[in-house]
Amino acid sequence: MSRVAVFPGSFDPMTNAHLDVARRASALFDRLVIGVLSNPRKSPLFSVEERIGQIRAAVADFGANVEVVGFDGLTVDFARTNGAGFIVRGLRAVSDFEAELQMAHTNRKLQPGVDTVFLMSALDFGYLSSSLAKEVAQFGGEIADMVPPPVADALRARFAAPG
Ligand code: PNS
């Protein structure tokens, strides 16, 4: 029986913390589908297509069992469409726990056959978030250690001074 997991997120943009979770999950599951949430209400910095492109470039060497797609609607429906029995999420710190617990219980209520699996983010990335990386990039700070190279390039281009 093949074990399929989805790794859903906003990924606006993907950070090294997300990438680390994706890498480890890709070794745990036969197939890992990274799902980029299309949520216009969040007014993201990057379009879903841009985020998918950045993530595909970042995971290019992970192996053929990793896919990157966009999705909207419920994560449990996204999981079902992909034949996934697991939802992967990363936990950076205790502060993440409450919201993640609520999401995991909600998803389990909606779809009891789908379990959420948490991976602890690597210690080095415990402080990292997409918003923090965007803020640092916006004001010209160094982001090389925070995000994968394709994302760093995209952030620099997005915040490059005009002219
Ligand atoms: O990267 P994020 O923003 O922490 O990811 C949050 C995400 C996309 C996992 C969450 O917002 C989500 O699952 N959205 C889809 C809608 C849904 O299924 N809601 C009910 C479960 S809480």
GROMACS .gro file of N, CA and C and ligand atoms in nm:
model
  511
    1MET      N    1   0.084  -0.119   0.000
    1MET     CA    2   0.000   0.000   0.000
    1MET      C    3   0.088   0.125   0.000
    2SER      N    4   0.058   0.215  -0.092
    2SER     CA    5   0.146   0.331  -0.097
    2SER      C    6   0.095   0.442  -0.005
    3ARG      N    7   0.186   0.504   0.065
    3ARG     CA    8   0.151   0.609   0.163
    3ARG      C    9   0.165   0.746   0.098
    4VAL      N   10   0.052   0.813   0.090
    4VAL     CA   11   0.049   0.944   0.025
    4VAL      C   12   0.017   1.052   0.129
    5ALA      N   13   0.091   1.163   0.124
    5ALA     CA   14   0.065   1.276   0.215
    5ALA      C   15   0.055   1.405   0.137
    6VAL      N   16  -0.027   1.497   0.189
    6VAL     CA   17  -0.026   1.632   0.135
    6VAL      C   18   0.042   1.723   0.237
    7PHE      N   19   0.110   1.824   0.188
    7PHE     CA   20   0.172   1.925   0.274
    7PHE      C   21   0.114   2.059   0.230
    8PRO      N   22   0.003   2.101   0.296
    8PRO     CA   23  -0.064   2.223   0.254
    8PRO      C   24  -0.006   2.346   0.323
    9GLY      N   25  -0.016   2.459   0.256
    9GLY     CA   26   0.028   2.583   0.320
    9GLY      C   27   0.007   2.701   0.229
   10SER      N   28   0.027   2.819   0.285
   10SER     CA   29   0.019   2.941   0.203
   10SER      C   30   0.149   2.957   0.125
   11PHE      N   31   0.259   2.925   0.190
   11PHE     CA   32   0.391   2.931   0.125
   11PHE      C   33   0.411   3.064   0.052
   12ASP      N   34   0.383   3.174   0.122
   12ASP     CA   35   0.396   3.306   0.059
   12ASP      C   36   0.506   3.387   0.126
   13PRO      N   37   0.630   3.352   0.104
   13PRO     CA   38   0.680   3.243   0.021
   13PRO      C   39   0.722   3.124   0.107
   14MET      N   40   0.770   3.018   0.040
   14MET     CA   41   0.827   2.903   0.110
   14MET      C   42   0.956   2.948   0.180
   15THR      N   43   0.972   2.906   0.307
   15THR     CA   44   1.096   2.936   0.380
   15THR      C   45   1.181   2.809   0.389
   16ASN      N   46   1.300   2.826   0.446
   16ASN     CA   47   1.385   2.708   0.467
   16ASN      C   48   1.324   2.613   0.570
   17ALA      N   49   1.239   2.666   0.659
   17ALA     CA   50   1.171   2.580   0.756
   17ALA      C   51   1.073   2.488   0.683
   18HIS      N   52   0.994   2.545   0.590
   18HIS     CA   53   0.903   2.463   0.510
   18HIS      C   54   0.981   2.361   0.428
   19LEU      N   55   1.090   2.409   0.368
   19LEU     CA   56   1.167   2.321   0.278
   19LEU      C   57   1.223   2.201   0.354
   20ASP      N   58   1.269   2.226   0.476
   20ASP     CA   59   1.322   2.119   0.560
   20ASP      C   60   1.213   2.016   0.592
   21VAL      N   61   1.092   2.065   0.623
   21VAL     CA   62   0.981   1.973   0.651
   21VAL      C   63   0.947   1.894   0.524
   22ALA      N   64   0.946   1.961   0.410
   22ALA     CA   65   0.914   1.893   0.284
   22ALA      C   66   1.017   1.785   0.253
   23ARG      N   67   1.143   1.818   0.276
   23ARG     CA   68   1.251   1.720   0.247
   23ARG      C   69   1.234   1.596   0.333
   24ARG      N   70   1.209   1.618   0.463
   24ARG     CA   71   1.197   1.503   0.554
   24ARG      C   72   1.071   1.424   0.525
   25ALA      N   73   0.962   1.495   0.493
   25ALA     CA   74   0.835   1.424   0.462
   25ALA      C   75   0.849   1.343   0.334
   26SER      N   76   0.927   1.394   0.240
   26SER     CA   77   0.943   1.321   0.113
   26SER      C   78   1.013   1.188   0.133
   27ALA      N   79   1.090   1.178   0.242
   27ALA     CA   80   1.157   1.051   0.273
   27ALA      C   81   1.065   0.958   0.353
   28LEU      N   82   0.962   1.014   0.415
   28LEU     CA   83   0.872   0.933   0.497
   28LEU      C   84   0.757   0.872   0.417
   29PHE      N   85   0.718   0.942   0.309
   29PHE     CA   86   0.600   0.899   0.233
   29PHE      C   87   0.638   0.858   0.092
   30ASP      N   88   0.554   0.771   0.034
   30ASP     CA   89   0.581   0.726  -0.104
   30ASP      C   90   0.557   0.842  -0.201
   31ARG      N   91   0.458   0.925  -0.168
   31ARG     CA   92   0.428   1.039  -0.254
   31ARG      C   93   0.393   1.157  -0.165
   32LEU      N   94   0.450   1.272  -0.196
   32LEU     CA   95   0.421   1.393  -0.118
   32LEU      C   96   0.371   1.500  -0.214
   33VAL      N   97   0.249   1.549  -0.188
   33VAL     CA   98   0.193   1.653  -0.273
   33VAL      C   99   0.191   1.784  -0.194
   34ILE      N  100   0.276   1.876  -0.234
   34ILE     CA  101   0.281   2.007  -0.168
   34ILE      C  102   0.169   2.092  -0.229
   35GLY      N  103   0.078   2.139  -0.143
   35GLY     CA  104  -0.039   2.213  -0.192
   35GLY      C  105  -0.029   2.360  -0.154
   36VAL      N  106  -0.030   2.444  -0.255
   36VAL     CA  107  -0.020   2.588  -0.232
   36VAL      C  108  -0.161   2.646  -0.230
   37LEU      N  109  -0.201   2.698  -0.115
   37LEU     CA  110  -0.338   2.747  -0.100
   37LEU      C  111  -0.359   2.876  -0.179
   38SER      N  112  -0.465   2.871  -0.258
   38SER     CA  113  -0.502   2.991  -0.332
   38SER      C  114  -0.609   3.062  -0.252
   39ASN      N  115  -0.568   3.165  -0.178
   39ASN     CA  116  -0.665   3.236  -0.094
   39ASN      C  117  -0.652   3.386  -0.118
   40PRO      N  118  -0.729   3.438  -0.214
   40PRO     CA  119  -0.715   3.579  -0.250
   40PRO      C  120  -0.740   3.673  -0.132
   41ARG      N  121  -0.815   3.626  -0.032
   41ARG     CA  122  -0.844   3.713   0.083
   41ARG      C  123  -0.718   3.746   0.162
   42LYS      N  124  -0.618   3.659   0.151
   42LYS     CA  125  -0.494   3.684   0.226
   42LYS      C  126  -0.404   3.785   0.155
   43SER      N  127  -0.445   3.834   0.037
   43SER     CA  128  -0.364   3.921  -0.049
   43SER      C  129  -0.215   3.887  -0.043
   44PRO      N  130  -0.180   3.775  -0.105
   44PRO     CA  131  -0.042   3.729  -0.100
   44PRO      C  132   0.053   3.817  -0.181
   45LEU      N  133   0.180   3.810  -0.146
   45LEU     CA  134   0.283   3.884  -0.221
   45LEU      C  135   0.301   3.819  -0.358
   46PHE      N  136   0.301   3.686  -0.360
   46PHE     CA  137   0.323   3.613  -0.486
   46PHE      C  138   0.195   3.539  -0.527
   47SER      N  139   0.169   3.534  -0.657
   47SER     CA  140   0.053   3.459  -0.707
   47SER      C  141   0.076   3.310  -0.682
   48VAL      N  142  -0.032   3.233  -0.691
   48VAL     CA  143  -0.017   3.087  -0.673
   48VAL      C  144   0.081   3.032  -0.774
   49GLU      N  145   0.071   3.079  -0.899
   49GLU     CA  146   0.160   3.028  -1.004
   49GLU      C  147   0.306   3.060  -0.970
   50GLU      N  148   0.329   3.182  -0.921
   50GLU     CA  149   0.467   3.218  -0.884
   50GLU      C  150   0.517   3.129  -0.771
   51ARG      N  151   0.431   3.109  -0.670
   51ARG     CA  152   0.473   3.027  -0.555
   51ARG      C  153   0.499   2.882  -0.599
   52ILE      N  154   0.413   2.831  -0.687
   52ILE     CA  155   0.434   2.693  -0.736
   52ILE      C  156   0.569   2.683  -0.808
   53GLY      N  157   0.598   2.781  -0.893
   53GLY     CA  158   0.724   2.781  -0.967
   53GLY      C  159   0.844   2.785  -0.873
   54GLN      N  160   0.836   2.871  -0.771
   54GLN     CA  161   0.948   2.883  -0.676
   54GLN      C  162   0.969   2.750  -0.602
   55ILE      N  163   0.858   2.690  -0.559
   55ILE     CA  164   0.870   2.567  -0.479
   55ILE      C  165   0.919   2.451  -0.567
   56ARG      N  166   0.867   2.446  -0.691
   56ARG     CA  167   0.916   2.339  -0.781
   56ARG      C  168   1.067   2.349  -0.799
   57ALA      N  169   1.117   2.471  -0.815
   57ALA     CA  170   1.262   2.489  -0.832
   57ALA      C  171   1.336   2.448  -0.704
   58ALA      N  172   1.276   2.481  -0.589
   58ALA     CA  173   1.344   2.452  -0.461
   58ALA      C  174   1.348   2.302  -0.430
   59VAL      N  175   1.247   2.226  -0.477
   59VAL     CA  176   1.242   2.082  -0.444
   59VAL      C  177   1.287   1.995  -0.562
   60ALA      N  178   1.345   2.060  -0.662
   60ALA     CA  179   1.380   1.988  -0.786
   60ALA      C  180   1.465   1.864  -0.761
   61ASP      N  181   1.551   1.868  -0.658
   61ASP     CA  182   1.640   1.752  -0.635
   61ASP      C  183   1.585   1.657  -0.528
   62PHE      N  184   1.460   1.671  -0.491
   62PHE     CA  185   1.405   1.586  -0.384
   62PHE      C  186   1.367   1.447  -0.432
   63GLY      N  187   1.345   1.433  -0.562
   63GLY     CA  188   1.302   1.303  -0.612
   63GLY      C  189   1.167   1.314  -0.679
   64ALA      N  190   1.136   1.208  -0.754
   64ALA     CA  191   1.015   1.210  -0.838
   64ALA      C  192   0.888   1.190  -0.757
   65ASN      N  193   0.900   1.162  -0.626
   65ASN     CA  194   0.778   1.138  -0.547
   65ASN      C  195   0.719   1.268  -0.490
   66VAL      N  196   0.778   1.383  -0.527
   66VAL     CA  197   0.729   1.511  -0.475
   66VAL      C  198   0.666   1.592  -0.588
   67GLU      N  199   0.541   1.637  -0.564
   67GLU     CA  200   0.471   1.721  -0.662
   67GLU      C  201   0.433   1.851  -0.595
   68VAL      N  202   0.416   1.954  -0.675
   68VAL     CA  203   0.372   2.084  -0.622
   68VAL      C  204   0.253   2.130  -0.705
   69VAL      N  205   0.141   2.154  -0.637
   69VAL     CA  206   0.020   2.197  -0.708
   69VAL      C  207  -0.050   2.305  -0.626
   70GLY      N  208  -0.140   2.377  -0.692
   70GLY     CA  209  -0.222   2.474  -0.620
   70GLY      C  210  -0.353   2.409  -0.579
   71PHE      N  211  -0.416   2.464  -0.475
   71PHE     CA  212  -0.549   2.414  -0.439
   71PHE      C  213  -0.630   2.524  -0.374
   72ASP      N  214  -0.763   2.508  -0.380
   72ASP     CA  215  -0.847   2.595  -0.298
   72ASP      C  216  -0.952   2.508  -0.232
   73GLY      N  217  -1.028   2.567  -0.141
   73GLY     CA  218  -1.125   2.488  -0.065
   73GLY      C  219  -1.060   2.423   0.055
   74LEU      N  220  -1.118   2.311   0.097
   74LEU     CA  221  -1.073   2.246   0.219
   74LEU      C  222  -0.950   2.158   0.196
   75THR      N  223  -0.862   2.160   0.294
   75THR     CA  224  -0.743   2.074   0.287
   75THR      C  225  -0.782   1.926   0.283
   76VAL      N  226  -0.887   1.888   0.357
   76VAL     CA  227  -0.925   1.745   0.356
   76VAL      C  228  -0.975   1.702   0.218
   77ASP      N  229  -1.039   1.796   0.145
   77ASP     CA  230  -1.083   1.762   0.009
   77ASP      C  231  -0.963   1.750  -0.085
   78PHE      N  232  -0.867   1.840  -0.063
   78PHE     CA  233  -0.742   1.834  -0.139
   78PHE      C  234  -0.672   1.699  -0.113
   79ALA      N  235  -0.673   1.656   0.014
   79ALA     CA  236  -0.612   1.528   0.049
   79ALA      C  237  -0.686   1.414  -0.022
   80ARG      N  238  -0.819   1.417  -0.016
   80ARG     CA  239  -0.898   1.309  -0.076
   80ARG      C  240  -0.876   1.301  -0.228
   81THR      N  241  -0.877   1.419  -0.293
   81THR     CA  242  -0.856   1.423  -0.438
   81THR      C  243  -0.723   1.357  -0.475
   82ASN      N  244  -0.626   1.369  -0.387
   82ASN     CA  245  -0.494   1.314  -0.416
   82ASN      C  246  -0.472   1.175  -0.357
   83GLY      N  247  -0.578   1.119  -0.302
   83GLY     CA  248  -0.566   0.985  -0.244
   83GLY      C  249  -0.474   0.983  -0.123
   84ALA      N  250  -0.466   1.095  -0.050
   84ALA     CA  251  -0.373   1.104   0.063
   84ALA      C  252  -0.441   1.069   0.195
   85GLY      N  253  -0.373   0.993   0.277
   85GLY     CA  254  -0.424   0.957   0.409
   85GLY      C  255  -0.363   1.043   0.518
   86PHE      N  256  -0.271   1.134   0.479
   86PHE     CA  257  -0.199   1.213   0.579
   86PHE      C  258  -0.184   1.358   0.535
   87ILE      N  259  -0.189   1.446   0.637
   87ILE     CA  260  -0.160   1.588   0.616
   87ILE      C  261  -0.034   1.617   0.696
   88VAL      N  262   0.066   1.671   0.631
   88VAL     CA  263   0.192   1.703   0.699
   88VAL      C  264   0.192   1.851   0.736
   89ARG      N  265   0.231   1.880   0.860
   89ARG     CA  266   0.249   2.019   0.901
   89ARG      C  267   0.377   2.028   0.985
   90GLY      N  268   0.442   2.142   0.981
   90GLY     CA  269   0.562   2.163   1.061
   90GLY      C  270   0.526   2.239   1.188
   91LEU      N  271   0.596   2.208   1.296
   91LEU     CA  272   0.580   2.283   1.422
   91LEU      C  273   0.714   2.346   1.455
   92ARG      N  274   0.714   2.480   1.463
   92ARG     CA  275   0.841   2.548   1.494
   92ARG      C  276   0.861   2.561   1.644
   93ALA      N  277   0.753   2.594   1.714
   93ALA     CA  278   0.764   2.622   1.857
   93ALA      C  279   0.629   2.597   1.921
   94VAL      N  280   0.625   2.603   2.054
   94VAL     CA  281   0.501   2.580   2.126
   94VAL      C  282   0.392   2.675   2.077
   95SER      N  283   0.433   2.795   2.038
   95SER     CA  284   0.336   2.896   1.992
   95SER      C  285   0.257   2.849   1.870
   96ASP      N  286   0.311   2.758   1.792
   96ASP     CA  287   0.238   2.706   1.676
   96ASP      C  288   0.132   2.604   1.718
   97PHE      N  289   0.151   2.547   1.837
   97PHE     CA  290   0.077   2.426   1.872
   97PHE      C  291  -0.074   2.445   1.877
   98GLU      N  292  -0.118   2.555   1.940
   98GLU     CA  293  -0.261   2.572   1.962
   98GLU      C  294  -0.339   2.577   1.831
   99ALA      N  295  -0.292   2.660   1.738
   99ALA     CA  296  -0.361   2.673   1.609
   99ALA      C  297  -0.354   2.542   1.532
  100GLU      N  298  -0.241   2.474   1.541
  100GLU     CA  299  -0.224   2.348   1.467
  100GLU      C  300  -0.313   2.238   1.524
  101LEU      N  301  -0.326   2.239   1.658
  101LEU     CA  302  -0.412   2.140   1.724
  101LEU      C  303  -0.556   2.160   1.677
  102GLN      N  304  -0.599   2.286   1.673
  102GLN     CA  305  -0.735   2.319   1.630
  102GLN      C  306  -0.758   2.274   1.485
  103MET      N  307  -0.661   2.301   1.400
  103MET     CA  308  -0.673   2.261   1.259
  103MET      C  309  -0.677   2.109   1.245
  104ALA      N  310  -0.589   2.042   1.320
  104ALA     CA  311  -0.583   1.895   1.309
  104ALA      C  312  -0.715   1.833   1.354
  105HIS      N  313  -0.771   1.886   1.465
  105HIS     CA  314  -0.899   1.832   1.512
  105HIS      C  315  -1.011   1.861   1.413
  106THR      N  316  -1.011   1.982   1.357
  106THR     CA  317  -1.115   2.017   1.258
  106THR      C  318  -1.105   1.924   1.138
  107ASN      N  319  -0.985   1.905   1.090
  107ASN     CA  320  -0.966   1.818   0.972
  107ASN      C  321  -1.007   1.674   1.002
  108ARG      N  322  -0.978   1.630   1.123
  108ARG     CA  323  -1.012   1.492   1.162
  108ARG      C  324  -1.163   1.476   1.172
  109LYS      N  325  -1.230   1.583   1.221
  109LYS     CA  326  -1.376   1.582   1.231
  109LYS      C  327  -1.437   1.574   1.091
  110LEU      N  328  -1.378   1.653   0.999
  110LEU     CA  329  -1.430   1.657   0.863
  110LEU      C  330  -1.402   1.528   0.788
  111GLN      N  331  -1.289   1.470   0.815
  111GLN     CA  332  -1.245   1.352   0.739
  111GLN      C  333  -1.166   1.258   0.832
  112PRO      N  334  -1.238   1.173   0.908
  112PRO     CA  335  -1.170   1.090   1.009
  112PRO      C  336  -1.061   0.999   0.951
  113GLY      N  337  -1.068   0.972   0.822
  113GLY     CA  338  -0.968   0.882   0.763
  113GLY      C  339  -0.835   0.949   0.733
  114VAL      N  340  -0.830   1.080   0.756
  114VAL     CA  341  -0.705   1.152   0.725
  114VAL      C  342  -0.640   1.199   0.855
  115ASP      N  343  -0.516   1.159   0.876
  115ASP     CA  344  -0.445   1.196   0.999
  115ASP      C  345  -0.343   1.306   0.972
  116THR      N  346  -0.327   1.395   1.071
  116THR     CA  347  -0.224   1.498   1.057
  116THR      C  348  -0.095   1.450   1.124
  117VAL      N  349   0.014   1.465   1.053
  117VAL     CA  350   0.145   1.424   1.103
  117VAL      C  351   0.229   1.550   1.118
  118PHE      N  352   0.282   1.571   1.238
  118PHE     CA  353   0.364   1.690   1.263
  118PHE      C  354   0.512   1.657   1.262
  119LEU      N  355   0.588   1.739   1.196
  119LEU     CA  356   0.733   1.728   1.202
  119LEU      C  357   0.785   1.853   1.272
  120MET      N  358   0.875   1.835   1.369
  120MET     CA  359   0.935   1.951   1.435
  120MET      C  360   1.031   2.017   1.338
  121SER      N  361   1.016   2.146   1.320
  121SER     CA  362   1.109   2.218   1.232
  121SER      C  363   1.250   2.207   1.287
  122ALA      N  364   1.346   2.208   1.198
  122ALA     CA  365   1.486   2.205   1.242
  122ALA      C  366   1.510   2.325   1.334
  123LEU      N  367   1.588   2.303   1.438
  123LEU     CA  368   1.614   2.406   1.540
  123LEU      C  369   1.661   2.538   1.478
  124ASP      N  370   1.745   2.526   1.375
  124ASP     CA  371   1.801   2.645   1.310
  124ASP      C  372   1.693   2.736   1.253
  125PHE      N  373   1.577   2.677   1.221
  125PHE     CA  374   1.473   2.755   1.153
  125PHE      C  375   1.355   2.786   1.243
  126GLY      N  376   1.371   2.762   1.373
  126GLY     CA  377   1.260   2.779   1.466
  126GLY      C  378   1.205   2.920   1.471
  127TYR      N  379   1.287   3.017   1.433
  127TYR     CA  380   1.247   3.158   1.442
  127TYR      C  381   1.181   3.208   1.313
  128LEU      N  382   1.191   3.126   1.208
  128LEU     CA  383   1.158   3.174   1.073
  128LEU      C  384   1.010   3.174   1.041
  129SER      N  385   0.967   3.275   0.968
  129SER     CA  386   0.831   3.272   0.913
  129SER      C  387   0.833   3.341   0.777
  130SER      N  388   0.730   3.316   0.698
  130SER     CA  389   0.722   3.380   0.567
  130SER      C  390   0.714   3.532   0.583
  131SER      N  391   0.635   3.577   0.681
  131SER     CA  392   0.621   3.723   0.697
  131SER      C  393   0.752   3.787   0.736
  132LEU      N  394   0.826   3.718   0.824
  132LEU     CA  395   0.955   3.773   0.866
  132LEU      C  396   1.050   3.784   0.747
  133ALA      N  397   1.056   3.680   0.665
  133ALA     CA  398   1.145   3.681   0.549
  133ALA      C  399   1.105   3.795   0.453
  134LYS      N  400   0.973   3.815   0.438
  134LYS     CA  401   0.927   3.923   0.348
  134LYS      C  402   0.967   4.059   0.402
  135GLU      N  403   0.954   4.075   0.534
  135GLU     CA  404   0.987   4.204   0.595
  135GLU      C  405   1.136   4.233   0.582
  136VAL      N  406   1.218   4.131   0.608
  136VAL     CA  407   1.363   4.150   0.597
  136VAL      C  408   1.399   4.186   0.452
  137ALA      N  409   1.338   4.114   0.356
  137ALA     CA  410   1.367   4.139   0.215
  137ALA      C  411   1.322   4.280   0.175
  138GLN      N  412   1.207   4.319   0.225
  138GLN     CA  413   1.151   4.450   0.189
  138GLN      C  414   1.246   4.565   0.226
  139PHE      N  415   1.316   4.547   0.339
  139PHE     CA  416   1.405   4.654   0.384
  139PHE      C  417   1.551   4.624   0.352
  140GLY      N  418   1.573   4.533   0.256
  140GLY     CA  419   1.707   4.511   0.204
  140GLY      C  420   1.797   4.425   0.290
  141GLY      N  421   1.741   4.353   0.388
  141GLY     CA  422   1.823   4.266   0.474
  141GLY      C  423   1.860   4.138   0.401
  142GLU      N  424   1.955   4.065   0.462
  142GLU     CA  425   2.006   3.942   0.401
  142GLU      C  426   1.909   3.825   0.427
  143ILE      N  427   1.863   3.763   0.321
  143ILE     CA  428   1.764   3.656   0.335
  143ILE      C  429   1.817   3.519   0.290
  144ALA      N  430   1.946   3.516   0.253
  144ALA     CA  431   2.002   3.393   0.195
  144ALA      C  432   1.985   3.271   0.287
  145ASP      N  433   1.990   3.294   0.419
  145ASP     CA  434   1.978   3.180   0.512
  145ASP      C  435   1.833   3.150   0.549
  146MET      N  436   1.742   3.231   0.500
  146MET     CA  437   1.602   3.217   0.543
  146MET      C  438   1.514   3.144   0.443
  147VAL      N  439   1.545   3.160   0.315
  147VAL     CA  440   1.458   3.105   0.211
  147VAL      C  441   1.544   3.035   0.106
  148PRO      N  442   1.483   2.941   0.031
  148PRO     CA  443   1.560   2.874  -0.074
  148PRO      C  444   1.601   2.973  -0.184
  149PRO      N  445   1.710   2.946  -0.258
  149PRO     CA  446   1.759   3.042  -0.357
  149PRO      C  447   1.653   3.093  -0.457
  150PRO      N  448   1.564   3.008  -0.511
  150PRO     CA  449   1.465   3.063  -0.606
  150PRO      C  450   1.372   3.164  -0.540
  151VAL      N  451   1.345   3.145  -0.412
  151VAL     CA  452   1.260   3.239  -0.339
  151VAL      C  453   1.337   3.368  -0.310
  152ALA      N  454   1.464   3.353  -0.272
  152ALA     CA  455   1.546   3.471  -0.245
  152ALA      C  456   1.553   3.559  -0.369
  153ASP      N  457   1.574   3.496  -0.486
  153ASP     CA  458   1.579   3.573  -0.612
  153ASP      C  459   1.448   3.646  -0.636
  154ALA      N  460   1.337   3.575  -0.614
  154ALA     CA  461   1.206   3.634  -0.638
  154ALA      C  462   1.178   3.750  -0.542
  155LEU      N  463   1.220   3.734  -0.417
  155LEU     CA  464   1.198   3.841  -0.318
  155LEU      C  465   1.282   3.964  -0.353
  156ARG      N  466   1.407   3.939  -0.391
  156ARG     CA  467   1.496   4.052  -0.426
  156ARG      C  468   1.438   4.126  -0.546
  157ALA      N  469   1.390   4.049  -0.645
  157ALA     CA  470   1.334   4.112  -0.765
  157ALA      C  471   1.208   4.192  -0.729
  158ARG      N  472   1.126   4.135  -0.642
  158ARG     CA  473   1.000   4.202  -0.606
  158ARG      C  474   1.026   4.333  -0.531
  159PHE      N  475   1.131   4.334  -0.448
  159PHE     CA  476   1.155   4.452  -0.369
  159PHE      C  477   1.268   4.540  -0.422
  160ALA      N  478   1.316   4.506  -0.542
  160ALA     CA  479   1.425   4.587  -0.601
  160ALA      C  480   1.376   4.731  -0.620
  161ALA      N  481   1.465   4.824  -0.592
  161ALA     CA  482   1.427   4.964  -0.609
  161ALA      C  483   1.400   4.991  -0.757
  162PRO      N  484   1.292   5.061  -0.790
  162PRO     CA  485   1.262   5.087  -0.930
  162PRO      C  486   1.371   5.172  -0.994
  163GLY      N  487   1.392   5.146  -1.124
  163GLY     CA  488   1.492   5.222  -1.199
  163GLY      C  489   1.624   5.163  -1.175
  164PNS     O1  490   0.087   2.817   0.569
  164PNS     P1  491  -0.038   2.836   0.651
  164PNS     O2  492  -0.103   2.968   0.616
  164PNS     O3  493  -0.013   2.819   0.797
  164PNS     O4  494  -0.137   2.719   0.603
  164PNS     C1  495  -0.269   2.713   0.653
  164PNS     C2  496  -0.352   2.610   0.576
  164PNS     C3  497  -0.344   2.634   0.428
  164PNS     C4  498  -0.302   2.471   0.606
  164PNS     C5  499  -0.498   2.624   0.629
  164PNS     O5  500  -0.537   2.757   0.622
  164PNS     C6  501  -0.596   2.539   0.551
  164PNS     O6  502  -0.598   2.419   0.563
  164PNS     N1  503  -0.676   2.606   0.465
  164PNS     C7  504  -0.773   2.541   0.379
  164PNS     C8  505  -0.915   2.558   0.435
  164PNS     C9  506  -0.947   2.450   0.535
  164PNS     O7  507  -0.934   2.332   0.508
  164PNS     N2  508  -0.991   2.491   0.655
  164PNS    C10  509  -1.030   2.399   0.759
  164PNS    C11  510  -0.913   2.338   0.831
  164PNS     S1  511  -0.852   2.445   0.952
   0.00000   0.00000   0.00000
